[in-house]
PDB file of C-alpha atoms in Angstrom:
ATOM      1  CA  GLY M   1      -0.860   2.158  14.415  1.00  0.00           C
ATOM      2  CA  VAL M   2      -2.263   1.583  17.825  1.00  0.00           C
ATOM      3  CA  GLY M   3      -1.157  -1.539  19.611  1.00  0.00           C
ATOM      4  CA  GLY M   4      -0.100  -4.509  17.385  1.00  0.00           C
ATOM      5  CA  GLY M   5      -1.570  -6.193  14.374  1.00  0.00           C
ATOM      6  CA  GLY M   6      -0.999  -9.661  16.038  1.00  0.00           C
ATOM      7  CA  GLU M   7       0.012 -12.484  13.919  1.00  0.00           C
ATOM      8  CA  ALA M   8      -2.645 -11.673  11.022  1.00  0.00           C
ATOM      9  CA  GLU M   9      -1.256 -11.745   7.546  1.00  0.00           C
ATOM     10  CA  TRP M  10      -2.696 -10.217   4.423  1.00  0.00           C
ATOM     11  CA  THR M  11      -3.634 -13.232   1.812  1.00  0.00           C
ATOM     12  CA  GLY M  12      -5.587 -10.909  -0.697  1.00  0.00           C
ATOM     13  CA  GLY M  13      -2.704 -10.149  -3.039  1.00  0.00           C
ATOM     14  CA  ASP M  14      -3.982  -7.101  -5.371  1.00  0.00           C
ATOM     15  CA  THR M  15      -7.403  -7.310  -3.688  1.00  0.00           C
ATOM     16  CA  VAL M  16      -9.001  -4.103  -2.475  1.00  0.00           C
ATOM     17  CA  LEU M  17     -10.937  -4.377   0.700  1.00  0.00           C
ATOM     18  CA  VAL M  18     -13.437  -1.856   1.742  1.00  0.00           C
ATOM     19  CA  GLN M  19     -14.510  -1.645   5.245  1.00  0.00           C
ATOM     20  CA  LEU M  20     -17.687   0.621   5.883  1.00  0.00           C
ATOM     21  CA  GLY M  21     -17.161   1.838   9.281  1.00  0.00           C
ATOM     22  CA  ASP M  22     -18.543   1.230  12.868  1.00  0.00           C
ATOM     23  CA  ILE M  23     -15.345  -0.203  13.982  1.00  0.00           C
ATOM     24  CA  LEU M  24     -15.805   1.612  17.371  1.00  0.00           C
ATOM     25  CA  ASP M  25     -18.632   1.020  20.089  1.00  0.00           C
ATOM     26  CA  ARG M  26     -18.867  -2.571  19.473  1.00  0.00           C
ATOM     27  CA  GLY M  27     -16.967  -4.326  22.462  1.00  0.00           C
ATOM     28  CA  ASP M  28     -13.889  -4.121  24.652  1.00  0.00           C
ATOM     29  CA  ARG M  29     -11.360  -4.513  21.911  1.00  0.00           C
ATOM     30  CA  GLU M  30     -12.129  -1.490  19.467  1.00  0.00           C
ATOM     31  CA  LEU M  31      -8.631  -0.175  19.266  1.00  0.00           C
ATOM     32  CA  ALA M  32      -7.217  -3.615  18.538  1.00  0.00           C
ATOM     33  CA  ILE M  33      -9.746  -4.100  15.819  1.00  0.00           C
ATOM     34  CA  LEU M  34      -8.447  -0.697  14.203  1.00  0.00           C
ATOM     35  CA  ALA M  35      -4.831  -1.477  14.668  1.00  0.00           C
ATOM     36  CA  LEU M  36      -5.429  -4.819  12.950  1.00  0.00           C
ATOM     37  CA  LEU M  37      -7.000  -3.197   9.912  1.00  0.00           C
ATOM     38  CA  GLN M  38      -4.232  -0.704   9.784  1.00  0.00           C
ATOM     39  CA  HIS M  39      -1.479  -3.684   9.855  1.00  0.00           C
ATOM     40  CA  LEU M  40      -3.383  -5.539   6.986  1.00  0.00           C
ATOM     41  CA  GLN M  41      -3.310  -2.195   5.009  1.00  0.00           C
ATOM     42  CA  ALA M  42       0.251  -1.809   5.078  1.00  0.00           C
ATOM     43  CA  GLN M  43       0.634  -5.606   4.008  1.00  0.00           C
ATOM     44  CA  ALA M  44      -2.112  -5.218   1.126  1.00  0.00           C
ATOM     45  CA  ARG M  45      -0.390  -2.011  -0.088  1.00  0.00           C
ATOM     46  CA  ALA M  46       2.992  -3.738  -0.446  1.00  0.00           C
ATOM     47  CA  GLU M  47       1.290  -6.139  -2.605  1.00  0.00           C
ATOM     48  CA  GLY M  48      -0.371  -3.933  -4.884  1.00  0.00           C
ATOM     49  CA  GLY M  49      -3.864  -4.118  -2.950  1.00  0.00           C
ATOM     50  CA  ASP M  50      -5.607  -2.138  -0.346  1.00  0.00           C
ATOM     51  CA  VAL M  51      -7.503  -1.717   2.866  1.00  0.00           C
ATOM     52  CA  LEU M  52      -9.869   1.235   2.476  1.00  0.00           C
ATOM     53  CA  LEU M  53     -11.458   2.028   5.530  1.00  0.00           C
ATOM     54  CA  MET M  54     -14.601   4.394   6.093  1.00  0.00           C
ATOM     55  CA  ASN M  55     -16.121   6.293   9.015  1.00  0.00           C
ATOM     56  CA  GLY M  56     -19.429   5.647  10.347  1.00  0.00           C
ATOM     57  CA  ASN M  57     -21.674   7.308  12.498  1.00  0.00           C
ATOM     58  CA  HIS M  58     -20.007   5.619  15.664  1.00  0.00           C
ATOM     59  CA  GLU M  59     -16.595   7.025  14.415  1.00  0.00           C
ATOM     60  CA  SER M  60     -18.166  10.663  14.453  1.00  0.00           C
ATOM     61  CA  LEU M  61     -19.857  10.220  17.756  1.00  0.00           C
ATOM     62  CA  ASN M  62     -16.579   9.439  19.498  1.00  0.00           C
ATOM     63  CA  VAL M  63     -14.771  12.395  17.923  1.00  0.00           C
ATOM     64  CA  MET M  64     -17.925  14.468  19.132  1.00  0.00           C
ATOM     65  CA  GLY M  65     -17.054  13.082  22.652  1.00  0.00           C
ATOM     66  CA  ASP M  66     -20.542  11.086  22.673  1.00  0.00           C
ATOM     67  CA  PHE M  67     -19.483   7.809  24.275  1.00  0.00           C
ATOM     68  CA  ARG M  68     -22.886   6.593  25.231  1.00  0.00           C
ATOM     69  CA  TYR M  69     -22.145   3.296  23.291  1.00  0.00           C
ATOM     70  CA  VAL M  70     -18.536   2.676  24.685  1.00  0.00           C
ATOM     71  CA  THR M  71     -18.236  -0.555  26.797  1.00  0.00           C
ATOM     72  CA  PRO M  72     -16.304  -0.542  30.428  1.00  0.00           C
ATOM     73  CA  GLY M  73     -13.724  -2.666  28.458  1.00  0.00           C
ATOM     74  CA  GLY M  74     -13.552  -0.090  25.881  1.00  0.00           C
ATOM     75  CA  PHE M  75     -12.594   2.662  28.216  1.00  0.00           C
ATOM     76  CA  SER M  76     -10.336   0.523  29.834  1.00  0.00           C
ATOM     77  CA  GLU M  77      -8.739  -0.201  26.540  1.00  0.00           C
ATOM     78  CA  SER M  78      -8.405   3.638  25.847  1.00  0.00           C
ATOM     79  CA  THR M  79      -6.972   4.067  29.370  1.00  0.00           C
ATOM     80  CA  GLN M  80      -4.482   1.464  28.981  1.00  0.00           C
ATOM     81  CA  VAL M  81      -3.169   2.906  25.655  1.00  0.00           C
ATOM     82  CA  VAL M  82      -2.802   6.236  27.070  1.00  0.00           C
ATOM     83  CA  ARG M  83      -1.107   5.044  30.288  1.00  0.00           C
ATOM     84  CA  GLN M  84       1.469   3.161  28.111  1.00  0.00           C
ATOM     85  CA  SER M  85       2.051   6.030  25.394  1.00  0.00           C
ATOM     86  CA  SER M  86       2.381   8.520  28.272  1.00  0.00           C
ATOM     87  CA  GLY M  87       4.678   6.446  30.778  1.00  0.00           C
ATOM     88  CA  LEU M  88       1.841   6.860  33.567  1.00  0.00           C
ATOM     89  CA  PRO M  89       2.072   4.513  36.433  1.00  0.00           C
ATOM     90  CA  ASP M  90      -0.140   1.341  36.410  1.00  0.00           C
ATOM     91  CA  SER M  91      -2.463   2.916  39.043  1.00  0.00           C
ATOM     92  CA  PHE M  92      -3.669   5.532  36.533  1.00  0.00           C
ATOM     93  CA  GLY M  93      -7.028   4.702  35.261  1.00  0.00           C
ATOM     94  CA  GLN M  94      -8.755   3.395  38.180  1.00  0.00           C
ATOM     95  CA  THR M  95     -10.881   6.376  38.560  1.00  0.00           C
ATOM     96  CA  TRP M  96     -13.877   7.072  36.115  1.00  0.00           C
ATOM     97  CA  GLU M  97     -12.390  10.671  35.440  1.00  0.00           C
ATOM     98  CA  GLU M  98      -9.143   9.214  34.512  1.00  0.00           C
ATOM     99  CA  GLN M  99     -10.731   6.761  31.967  1.00  0.00           C
ATOM    100  CA  LEU M 100     -12.999   9.643  30.548  1.00  0.00           C
ATOM    101  CA  LYS M 101      -9.723  11.830  30.324  1.00  0.00           C
ATOM    102  CA  SER M 102      -8.050   9.094  28.482  1.00  0.00           C
ATOM    103  CA  ARG M 103     -10.934   8.505  25.947  1.00  0.00           C
ATOM    104  CA  LEU M 104     -10.986  12.186  25.111  1.00  0.00           C
ATOM    105  CA  ALA M 105      -7.351  12.626  24.785  1.00  0.00           C
ATOM    106  CA  LEU M 106      -7.483   9.910  21.903  1.00  0.00           C
ATOM    107  CA  PHE M 107     -10.696  10.826  20.329  1.00  0.00           C
ATOM    108  CA  SER M 108     -11.174  14.501  20.671  1.00  0.00           C
ATOM    109  CA  PRO M 109     -10.266  16.229  17.181  1.00  0.00           C
ATOM    110  CA  GLY M 110      -6.594  16.546  16.514  1.00  0.00           C
ATOM    111  CA  GLY M 111      -5.937  13.576  18.800  1.00  0.00           C
ATOM    112  CA  PRO M 112      -3.786  10.343  17.874  1.00  0.00           C
ATOM    113  CA  ILE M 113      -6.935   8.252  17.073  1.00  0.00           C
ATOM    114  CA  ALA M 114      -8.944  10.949  15.748  1.00  0.00           C
ATOM    115  CA  ARG M 115      -6.077  11.853  13.324  1.00  0.00           C
ATOM    116  CA  GLN M 116      -6.238   8.167  12.116  1.00  0.00           C
ATOM    117  CA  LEU M 117      -9.930   8.023  11.634  1.00  0.00           C
ATOM    118  CA  ALA M 118      -9.142  11.266   9.678  1.00  0.00           C
ATOM    119  CA  GLN M 119      -7.637   9.490   7.117  1.00  0.00           C
ATOM    120  CA  HIS M 120     -10.675   7.256   6.312  1.00  0.00           C
ATOM    121  CA  TYR M 121     -13.373   7.897   3.871  1.00  0.00           C
ATOM    122  CA  THR M 122     -16.801   9.530   4.138  1.00  0.00           C
ATOM    123  CA  VAL M 123     -18.051   8.596   0.361  1.00  0.00           C
ATOM    124  CA  LEU M 124     -15.661   6.339  -1.501  1.00  0.00           C
ATOM    125  CA  GLN M 125     -16.051   5.198  -5.064  1.00  0.00           C
ATOM    126  CA  VAL M 126     -14.228   2.004  -6.572  1.00  0.00           C
ATOM    127  CA  ASN M 127     -14.683   1.689 -10.237  1.00  0.00           C
ATOM    128  CA  ASP M 128     -18.401   1.300 -10.822  1.00  0.00           C
ATOM    129  CA  THR M 129     -19.241   0.954  -7.024  1.00  0.00           C
ATOM    130  CA  VAL M 130     -19.979   3.681  -4.557  1.00  0.00           C
ATOM    131  CA  PHE M 131     -19.784   3.124  -0.789  1.00  0.00           C
ATOM    132  CA  ALA M 132     -21.249   4.922   1.794  1.00  0.00           C
ATOM    133  CA  HIS M 133     -21.864   3.933   5.387  1.00  0.00           C
ATOM    134  CA  GLY M 134     -25.276   4.932   5.678  1.00  0.00           C
ATOM    135  CA  GLY M 135     -26.741   6.220   2.453  1.00  0.00           C
ATOM    136  CA  LEU M 136     -25.896   8.762  -0.391  1.00  0.00           C
ATOM    137  CA  LEU M 137     -28.503  11.242  -1.860  1.00  0.00           C
ATOM    138  CA  PRO M 138     -28.504  13.056  -4.973  1.00  0.00           C
ATOM    139  CA  SER M 139     -28.080  16.211  -2.825  1.00  0.00           C
ATOM    140  CA  HIS M 140     -24.795  15.053  -1.501  1.00  0.00           C
ATOM    141  CA  VAL M 141     -23.458  14.327  -4.622  1.00  0.00           C
ATOM    142  CA  LYS M 142     -24.550  17.612  -6.076  1.00  0.00           C
ATOM    143  CA  PHE M 143     -22.945  19.449  -3.096  1.00  0.00           C
ATOM    144  CA  GLY M 144     -19.742  17.478  -3.755  1.00  0.00           C
ATOM    145  CA  VAL M 145     -18.458  14.111  -2.376  1.00  0.00           C
ATOM    146  CA  GLY M 146     -15.037  15.587  -2.156  1.00  0.00           C
ATOM    147  CA  LYS M 147     -16.233  18.390   0.084  1.00  0.00           C
ATOM    148  CA  LEU M 148     -17.819  15.890   2.484  1.00  0.00           C
ATOM    149  CA  ASN M 149     -14.701  13.863   2.724  1.00  0.00           C
ATOM    150  CA  ASP M 150     -12.364  16.917   2.926  1.00  0.00           C
ATOM    151  CA  ALA M 151     -14.373  18.412   5.946  1.00  0.00           C
ATOM    152  CA  VAL M 152     -14.727  15.260   7.969  1.00  0.00           C
ATOM    153  CA  THR M 153     -10.963  14.795   7.673  1.00  0.00           C
ATOM    154  CA  ALA M 154     -10.211  18.367   8.412  1.00  0.00           C
ATOM    155  CA  TRP M 155     -12.427  18.260  11.623  1.00  0.00           C
ATOM    156  CA  MET M 156     -11.325  14.883  12.936  1.00  0.00           C
ATOM    157  CA  ALA M 157      -7.426  15.952  12.287  1.00  0.00           C
ATOM    158  CA  GLY M 158      -8.134  19.281  14.577  1.00  0.00           C
ATOM    159  CA  ASP M 159      -7.556  21.567  11.469  1.00  0.00           C
ATOM    160  CA  HIS M 160      -9.425  24.843  12.269  1.00  0.00           C
ATOM    161  CA  ARG M 161      -8.049  27.006   9.723  1.00  0.00           C
ATOM    162  CA  GLY M 162     -10.195  29.343   7.960  1.00  0.00           C
ATOM    163  CA  GLY M 163     -13.228  31.733   9.049  1.00  0.00           C
ATOM    164  CA  GLY M 164     -16.069  33.165   7.662  1.00  0.00           C
ATOM    165  CA  GLN M 165     -17.585  31.943   4.500  1.00  0.00           C
ATOM    166  CA  GLN M 166     -15.041  28.999   4.630  1.00  0.00           C
ATOM    167  CA  GLU M 167     -15.967  27.848   8.258  1.00  0.00           C
ATOM    168  CA  ALA M 168     -19.856  28.389   7.024  1.00  0.00           C
ATOM    169  CA  LEU M 169     -19.143  25.970   4.214  1.00  0.00           C
ATOM    170  CA  GLN M 170     -17.203  23.585   6.673  1.00  0.00           C
ATOM    171  CA  GLN M 171     -20.197  23.162   8.915  1.00  0.00           C
ATOM    172  CA  GLU M 172     -22.444  22.829   6.084  1.00  0.00           C
ATOM    173  CA  ALA M 173     -20.552  20.010   4.816  1.00  0.00           C
ATOM    174  CA  LEU M 174     -20.342  18.253   8.227  1.00  0.00           C
ATOM    175  CA  MET M 175     -24.124  18.761   8.544  1.00  0.00           C
ATOM    176  CA  ARG M 176     -24.249  16.848   5.412  1.00  0.00           C
ATOM    177  CA  ALA M 177     -21.703  13.928   6.157  1.00  0.00           C
ATOM    178  CA  LEU M 178     -22.755  13.291   9.845  1.00  0.00           C
ATOM    179  CA  GLY M 179     -25.356  16.058  11.069  1.00  0.00           C
ATOM    180  CA  GLY M 180     -28.657  14.553  10.824  1.00  0.00           C
ATOM    181  CA  SER M 181     -31.108  11.464   9.687  1.00  0.00           C
ATOM    182  CA  ASP M 182     -30.356  12.527   5.894  1.00  0.00           C
ATOM    183  CA  SER M 183     -26.434  12.700   6.452  1.00  0.00           C
ATOM    184  CA  VAL M 184     -24.053  10.341   4.394  1.00  0.00           C
ATOM    185  CA  MET M 185     -23.458   8.438   7.933  1.00  0.00           C
ATOM    186  CA  TRP M 186     -27.006   8.191   9.432  1.00  0.00           C
ATOM    187  CA  ASN M 187     -29.167   7.939   6.388  1.00  0.00           C
ATOM    188  CA  ARG M 188     -31.344   4.747   6.227  1.00  0.00           C
ATOM    189  CA  SER M 189     -33.062   5.234   2.906  1.00  0.00           C
ATOM    190  CA  PHE M 190     -31.522   2.539   1.260  1.00  0.00           C
ATOM    191  CA  GLY M 191     -30.752   0.280   4.415  1.00  0.00           C
ATOM    192  CA  LYS M 192     -33.990  -0.727   5.203  1.00  0.00           C
ATOM    193  CA  GLU M 193     -35.254  -4.416   4.459  1.00  0.00           C
ATOM    194  CA  HIS M 194     -38.968  -3.449   4.401  1.00  0.00           C
ATOM    195  CA  TYR M 195     -40.328  -0.155   3.032  1.00  0.00           C
ATOM    196  CA  ALA M 196     -43.530   1.043   5.040  1.00  0.00           C
ATOM    197  CA  SER M 197     -45.259   1.848   1.643  1.00  0.00           C
ATOM    198  CA  ARG M 198     -45.163   1.684  -2.352  1.00  0.00           C
ATOM    199  CA  VAL M 199     -44.545   5.465  -2.078  1.00  0.00           C
ATOM    200  CA  GLU M 200     -41.481   5.259   0.288  1.00  0.00           C
ATOM    201  CA  SER M 201     -40.094   2.497  -2.028  1.00  0.00           C
ATOM    202  CA  TYR M 202     -40.533   4.695  -5.100  1.00  0.00           C
ATOM    203  CA  GLU M 203     -39.090   7.722  -3.729  1.00  0.00           C
ATOM    204  CA  ALA M 204     -35.857   5.541  -2.686  1.00  0.00           C
ATOM    205  CA  THR M 205     -35.762   4.257  -5.992  1.00  0.00           C
ATOM    206  CA  ARG M 206     -35.795   7.571  -7.690  1.00  0.00           C
ATOM    207  CA  LYS M 207     -33.008   9.182  -5.401  1.00  0.00           C
ATOM    208  CA  LEU M 208     -30.967   5.971  -5.901  1.00  0.00           C
ATOM    209  CA  SER M 209     -31.107   6.102  -9.809  1.00  0.00           C
ATOM    210  CA  GLN M 210     -30.362  10.025  -9.886  1.00  0.00           C
ATOM    211  CA  MET M 211     -27.427   9.588  -7.410  1.00  0.00           C
ATOM    212  CA  LEU M 212     -25.921   6.527  -9.331  1.00  0.00           C
ATOM    213  CA  SER M 213     -26.227   8.614 -12.689  1.00  0.00           C
ATOM    214  CA  GLN M 214     -24.557  11.688 -11.239  1.00  0.00           C
ATOM    215  CA  LEU M 215     -21.735   9.542 -10.461  1.00  0.00           C
ATOM    216  CA  GLY M 216     -21.421   7.253 -13.147  1.00  0.00           C
ATOM    217  CA  ALA M 217     -21.918   4.178 -10.836  1.00  0.00           C
ATOM    218  CA  ARG M 218     -24.016   1.132 -11.174  1.00  0.00           C
ATOM    219  CA  ARG M 219     -24.460   0.212  -7.651  1.00  0.00           C
ATOM    220  CA  LEU M 220     -24.281   1.426  -4.100  1.00  0.00           C
ATOM    221  CA  VAL M 221     -23.017  -0.562  -0.727  1.00  0.00           C
ATOM    222  CA  VAL M 222     -24.324   0.575   2.737  1.00  0.00           C
ATOM    223  CA  GLY M 223     -23.725  -0.508   6.310  1.00  0.00           C
ATOM    224  CA  HIS M 224     -25.196   1.275   9.135  1.00  0.00           C
ATOM    225  CA  THR M 225     -28.450  -0.950   9.356  1.00  0.00           C
ATOM    226  CA  PRO M 226     -27.975  -4.457  10.377  1.00  0.00           C
ATOM    227  CA  GLN M 227     -29.685  -6.991   8.382  1.00  0.00           C
ATOM    228  CA  SER M 228     -31.584  -9.742  10.386  1.00  0.00           C
ATOM    229  CA  LYS M 229     -31.343 -12.303   7.287  1.00  0.00           C
ATOM    230  CA  GLY M 230     -27.643 -11.439   6.098  1.00  0.00           C
ATOM    231  CA  LEU M 231     -26.193  -9.410   3.494  1.00  0.00           C
ATOM    232  CA  ASN M 232     -28.784  -8.848   0.506  1.00  0.00           C
ATOM    233  CA  GLU M 233     -29.580  -6.467  -2.317  1.00  0.00           C
ATOM    234  CA  CYS M 234     -32.637  -4.579  -3.692  1.00  0.00           C
ATOM    235  CA  PHE M 235     -33.706  -2.456  -6.303  1.00  0.00           C
ATOM    236  CA  GLY M 236     -32.195  -5.040  -9.167  1.00  0.00           C
ATOM    237  CA  GLY M 237     -28.795  -5.234  -7.478  1.00  0.00           C
ATOM    238  CA  GLN M 238     -28.280  -1.513  -7.240  1.00  0.00           C
ATOM    239  CA  VAL M 239     -27.896  -1.487  -3.301  1.00  0.00           C
ATOM    240  CA  TRP M 240     -26.130  -3.738  -1.467  1.00  0.00           C
ATOM    241  CA  ARG M 241     -26.905  -3.951   2.072  1.00  0.00           C
ATOM    242  CA  VAL M 242     -23.695  -5.468   3.701  1.00  0.00           C
ATOM    243  CA  ASP M 243     -23.894  -4.711   7.677  1.00  0.00           C
ATOM    244  CA  VAL M 244     -24.587  -8.291   9.061  1.00  0.00           C
ATOM    245  CA  GLY M 245     -24.325  -7.517  12.477  1.00  0.00           C
ATOM    246  CA  MET M 246     -21.218 -10.063  13.010  1.00  0.00           C
ATOM    247  CA  SER M 247     -20.000  -8.211  16.130  1.00  0.00           C
ATOM    248  CA  SER M 248     -20.910  -9.750  19.333  1.00  0.00           C
ATOM    249  CA  GLY M 249     -22.058  -6.065  20.449  1.00  0.00           C
ATOM    250  CA  VAL M 250     -24.838  -6.328  17.685  1.00  0.00           C
ATOM    251  CA  LEU M 251     -26.277  -9.509  16.444  1.00  0.00           C
ATOM    252  CA  GLY M 252     -23.530 -11.934  16.744  1.00  0.00           C
ATOM    253  CA  ALA M 253     -24.064 -13.041  13.312  1.00  0.00           C
ATOM    254  CA  ALA M 254     -21.655 -15.122  11.193  1.00  0.00           C
ATOM    255  CA  PRO M 255     -19.392 -13.076   8.995  1.00  0.00           C
ATOM    256  CA  GLN M 256     -20.317 -12.410   5.391  1.00  0.00           C
ATOM    257  CA  VAL M 257     -18.381 -10.532   2.619  1.00  0.00           C
ATOM    258  CA  LEU M 258     -19.496  -9.027  -0.737  1.00  0.00           C
ATOM    259  CA  GLU M 259     -17.193 -10.148  -3.575  1.00  0.00           C
ATOM    260  CA  ILE M 260     -17.291  -7.999  -6.971  1.00  0.00           C
ATOM    261  CA  LEU M 261     -15.030  -9.453  -9.707  1.00  0.00           C
ATOM    262  CA  PRO M 262     -14.824  -8.179 -13.207  1.00  0.00           C
ATOM    263  CA  GLY M 263     -16.590 -10.627 -15.475  1.00  0.00           C
ATOM    264  CA  PRO M 264     -15.300 -12.425 -18.417  1.00  0.00           C
ATOM    265  CA  ALA M 265     -15.464  -9.488 -20.796  1.00  0.00           C
ATOM    266  CA  GLY M 266     -13.563  -7.351 -18.054  1.00  0.00           C
ATOM    267  CA  GLY M 267     -16.238  -4.608 -18.402  1.00  0.00           C
ATOM    268  CA  SER M 268     -18.462  -3.377 -15.479  1.00  0.00           C
ATOM    269  CA  ALA M 269     -21.675  -4.839 -17.185  1.00  0.00           C
ATOM    270  CA  SER M 270     -20.654  -8.209 -16.608  1.00  0.00           C
ATOM    271  CA  SER M 271     -19.556  -7.887 -13.283  1.00  0.00           C
ATOM    272  CA  LYS M 272     -19.423 -11.111 -11.127  1.00  0.00           C
ATOM    273  CA  ILE M 273     -20.929 -10.516  -7.636  1.00  0.00           C
ATOM    274  CA  SER M 274     -20.883 -13.243  -4.740  1.00  0.00           C
ATOM    275  CA  ILE M 275     -21.489 -13.558  -0.955  1.00  0.00           C
ATOM    276  CA  LEU M 276     -18.611 -15.177   0.804  1.00  0.00           C
ATOM    277  CA  THR M 277     -19.293 -16.963   3.877  1.00  0.00           C
ATOM    278  CA  GLU M 278     -17.475 -19.132   6.310  1.00  0.00           C
ATOM    279  CA  ASP M 279     -19.298 -22.082   4.729  1.00  0.00           C
ATOM    280  CA  GLY M 280     -18.473 -21.162   1.113  1.00  0.00           C
ATOM    281  CA  VAL M 281     -19.743 -18.976  -1.512  1.00  0.00           C
ATOM    282  CA  ILE M 282     -23.303 -18.070  -2.325  1.00  0.00           C
ATOM    283  CA  ARG M 283     -23.732 -17.193  -5.883  1.00  0.00           C
ATOM    284  CA  ALA M 284     -25.722 -13.730  -5.663  1.00  0.00           C
ATOM    285  CA  GLU M 285     -25.610 -12.204  -9.460  1.00  0.00           C
TER     286      GLU M 285
END
């Protein structure tokens, strides 16, 4: 990992924690957050649990070299990491050019941070719950979620092997994963708190049902679109929107977590779903 994990300790036992991306572009300590999650991941795996990390559109933007949302402190943090890892003098990083080069060195495909992000998921399914940063459409599933994950991993890791038809397939997969408003990382079909019309809502429901059926899943969990009224569900609990904008770089909202537990019968149909807050538990389903 980059930096240290601080004094944080994993207390979740065999719990599986899913983080839906957009660690980056949220303030001055983004690499520290990434290091903390990696620190907790190692501890969780040692106890039979896991911390599963996903890439959001802000991770892909940084690997593209699009730093429009990076704070001055974010550039400074990147420069400090490069300076320490390369044994550069303390004077390094005082110019904008040096800070930009530092950021590019870390995040360009094949760079040390990009290689770490390459290990994160684009689409993830845990039991009967599927996770996607922005949204997941039937066309994504038909194309192949494994292909989407593999393409993003190869791109971020700087793996340029192959050519011709293979390269064309890679580019198509990247477009579906992160290339436009319908891509997995940018899609807002299921993230809106209010739909413009009944037709738009119906179309979202139709695509959702088809996608869940294709995967044999019961629900989709998405981030990407900050929810002004906190964590919520729609379409009868088939979609959960969990980006509450808790970063000070977004809404500064209080943290909330979606907890999915097996019901008394142990089957997916009896899953117990709760919203956890700092003040206690809000029973949701």
